[in-house]
């Protein structure tokens, strides 16, 4: 808010440049980002808090491609499914960033804001507070594992001859197109079904607690 | 089989060295592998079919840490769950190899052999042939997404102040230890439940087909 407009633009350019480098080479260094922007390395450090800061700007670039409007849908499972599909598409465009982003802590405000909305969605639906982070983490892992898989070859297992692996060869021959999409649909459906089951349990527990505390809440 | 013993030992050393480089730096080149082994780059190419060949030797090194005996367990879902847990532990020890291995086709004979057994397990259980690869792929994605997550910090979302993201902060505060394990358990349980449902459908369809073709098969 108080920052000059130019600084904001520069931060966006830094994130975009780091993302380009990761898309092309699988990694980035701050001096490489500076060189590509035609500035001194020290100028980049003037705008961001070290390499970790650049990673967060890069993260915002990817997450900006996500449709956060999906989180306004209701009920919760429709919203979560639509968000997961948009999330997968955004990361599938930048597969080489996935490993880096999964293993460094999220600090980027625009990304924290999306997770705040997901946490609110699950809490409002009636999930127990302790169930929320395992659900968010599980969904993250499914989405990012599957986004990585979208960069995999359509035939992932190369069987030399039928004699080598006849049953794997038969299963691959019987597989329809878009193996990666089929696998994601299957996994996401199973995950959401399981969460719906957990929600019944959590709502029942909450209702029982309410009665024990002196009758059901209004 | 026909190869001299020394060549086999060398292939194993090449795979182990490439894996060491990936563990340390996130990537490898064939000249780097040669340098570390104290041989000429050409000598490495004498033993393996280019960079892709080295990736397969590296893959075998990781998969050798997996307990393939889990696939002898029965019923199928007990075997699949035990295999998935062993698989996750093996890859969690080499998180920087995951992205590389997920996006290049599997040719390594010892790895193909494990997937042959998984395909056989699912076909023998009664899954329709077209269901097998989506299930295997979905399980792969869950396992590898979750193995990557094991390298993530325990607190993945760093909320600046409660005012910034109060509901995410509340959910994180309510989370028990081992967020990554909780998420994996939840996801795997949901996946296996969903597969059990698919199996009922596939077995029913097979029985119906049998009746239409002239009574149930023995």
mmCIF file with all atom_site columns, C-alpha atoms in Angstrom, chain B residues 16 19 23 58-68 86-87 89-94 114:
data_model
loop_
_atom_site.group_PDB
_atom_site.id
_atom_site.type_symbol
_atom_site.label_atom_id
_atom_site.label_alt_id
_atom_site.label_comp_id
_atom_site.label_asym_id
_atom_site.label_entity_id
_atom_site.label_seq_id
_atom_site.pdbx_PDB_ins_code
_atom_site.Cartn_x
_atom_site.Cartn_y
_atom_site.Cartn_z
_atom_site.occupancy
_atom_site.B_iso_or_equiv
_atom_site.pdbx_formal_charge
_atom_site.auth_seq_id
_atom_site.auth_comp_id
_atom_site.auth_asym_id
_atom_site.auth_atom_id
_atom_site.pdbx_PDB_model_num
ATOM 1  C CA . UNK B 1 16  ? 24.617 -45.009 -7.294  1.00 0.00 ? 16  UNK B CA 1
ATOM 2  C CA . UNK B 1 19  ? 21.777 -40.738 -7.388  1.00 0.00 ? 19  UNK B CA 1
ATOM 3  C CA . UNK B 1 23  ? 20.632 -36.003 -3.819  1.00 0.00 ? 23  UNK B CA 1
ATOM 4  C CA . UNK B 1 58  ? 19.379 -44.310 -10.756 1.00 0.00 ? 58  UNK B CA 1
ATOM 5  C CA . UNK B 1 59  ? 15.720 -45.413 -10.641 1.00 0.00 ? 59  UNK B CA 1
ATOM 6  C CA . UNK B 1 60  ? 16.785 -48.981 -9.849  1.00 0.00 ? 60  UNK B CA 1
ATOM 7  C CA . UNK B 1 61  ? 18.896 -47.725 -6.955  1.00 0.00 ? 61  UNK B CA 1
ATOM 8  C CA . UNK B 1 62  ? 15.871 -46.041 -5.372  1.00 0.00 ? 62  UNK B CA 1
ATOM 9  C CA . UNK B 1 63  ? 13.447 -48.869 -6.095  1.00 0.00 ? 63  UNK B CA 1
ATOM 10 C CA . UNK B 1 64  ? 15.872 -51.462 -4.673  1.00 0.00 ? 64  UNK B CA 1
ATOM 11 C CA . UNK B 1 65  ? 15.179 -49.850 -1.271  1.00 0.00 ? 65  UNK B CA 1
ATOM 12 C CA . UNK B 1 66  ? 11.499 -50.762 -1.643  1.00 0.00 ? 66  UNK B CA 1
ATOM 13 C CA . UNK B 1 67  ? 10.181 -53.950 -0.005  1.00 0.00 ? 67  UNK B CA 1
ATOM 14 C CA . UNK B 1 68  ? 8.738  -55.831 -2.993  1.00 0.00 ? 68  UNK B CA 1
ATOM 15 C CA . UNK B 1 86  ? 7.311  -48.894 1.489   1.00 0.00 ? 86  UNK B CA 1
ATOM 16 C CA . UNK B 1 87  ? 7.406  -47.029 -1.845  1.00 0.00 ? 87  UNK B CA 1
ATOM 17 C CA . UNK B 1 89  ? 9.641  -44.340 2.422   1.00 0.00 ? 89  UNK B CA 1
ATOM 18 C CA . UNK B 1 90  ? 12.104 -45.251 -0.353  1.00 0.00 ? 90  UNK B CA 1
ATOM 19 C CA . UNK B 1 91  ? 11.427 -42.064 -2.323  1.00 0.00 ? 91  UNK B CA 1
ATOM 20 C CA . UNK B 1 92  ? 11.269 -39.833 0.749   1.00 0.00 ? 92  UNK B CA 1
ATOM 21 C CA . UNK B 1 93  ? 14.978 -40.586 1.165   1.00 0.00 ? 93  UNK B CA 1
ATOM 22 C CA . UNK B 1 94  ? 15.633 -39.148 -2.326  1.00 0.00 ? 94  UNK B CA 1
ATOM 23 C CA . UNK B 1 114 ? 7.370  -54.645 -9.749  1.00 0.00 ? 114 UNK B CA 1
#
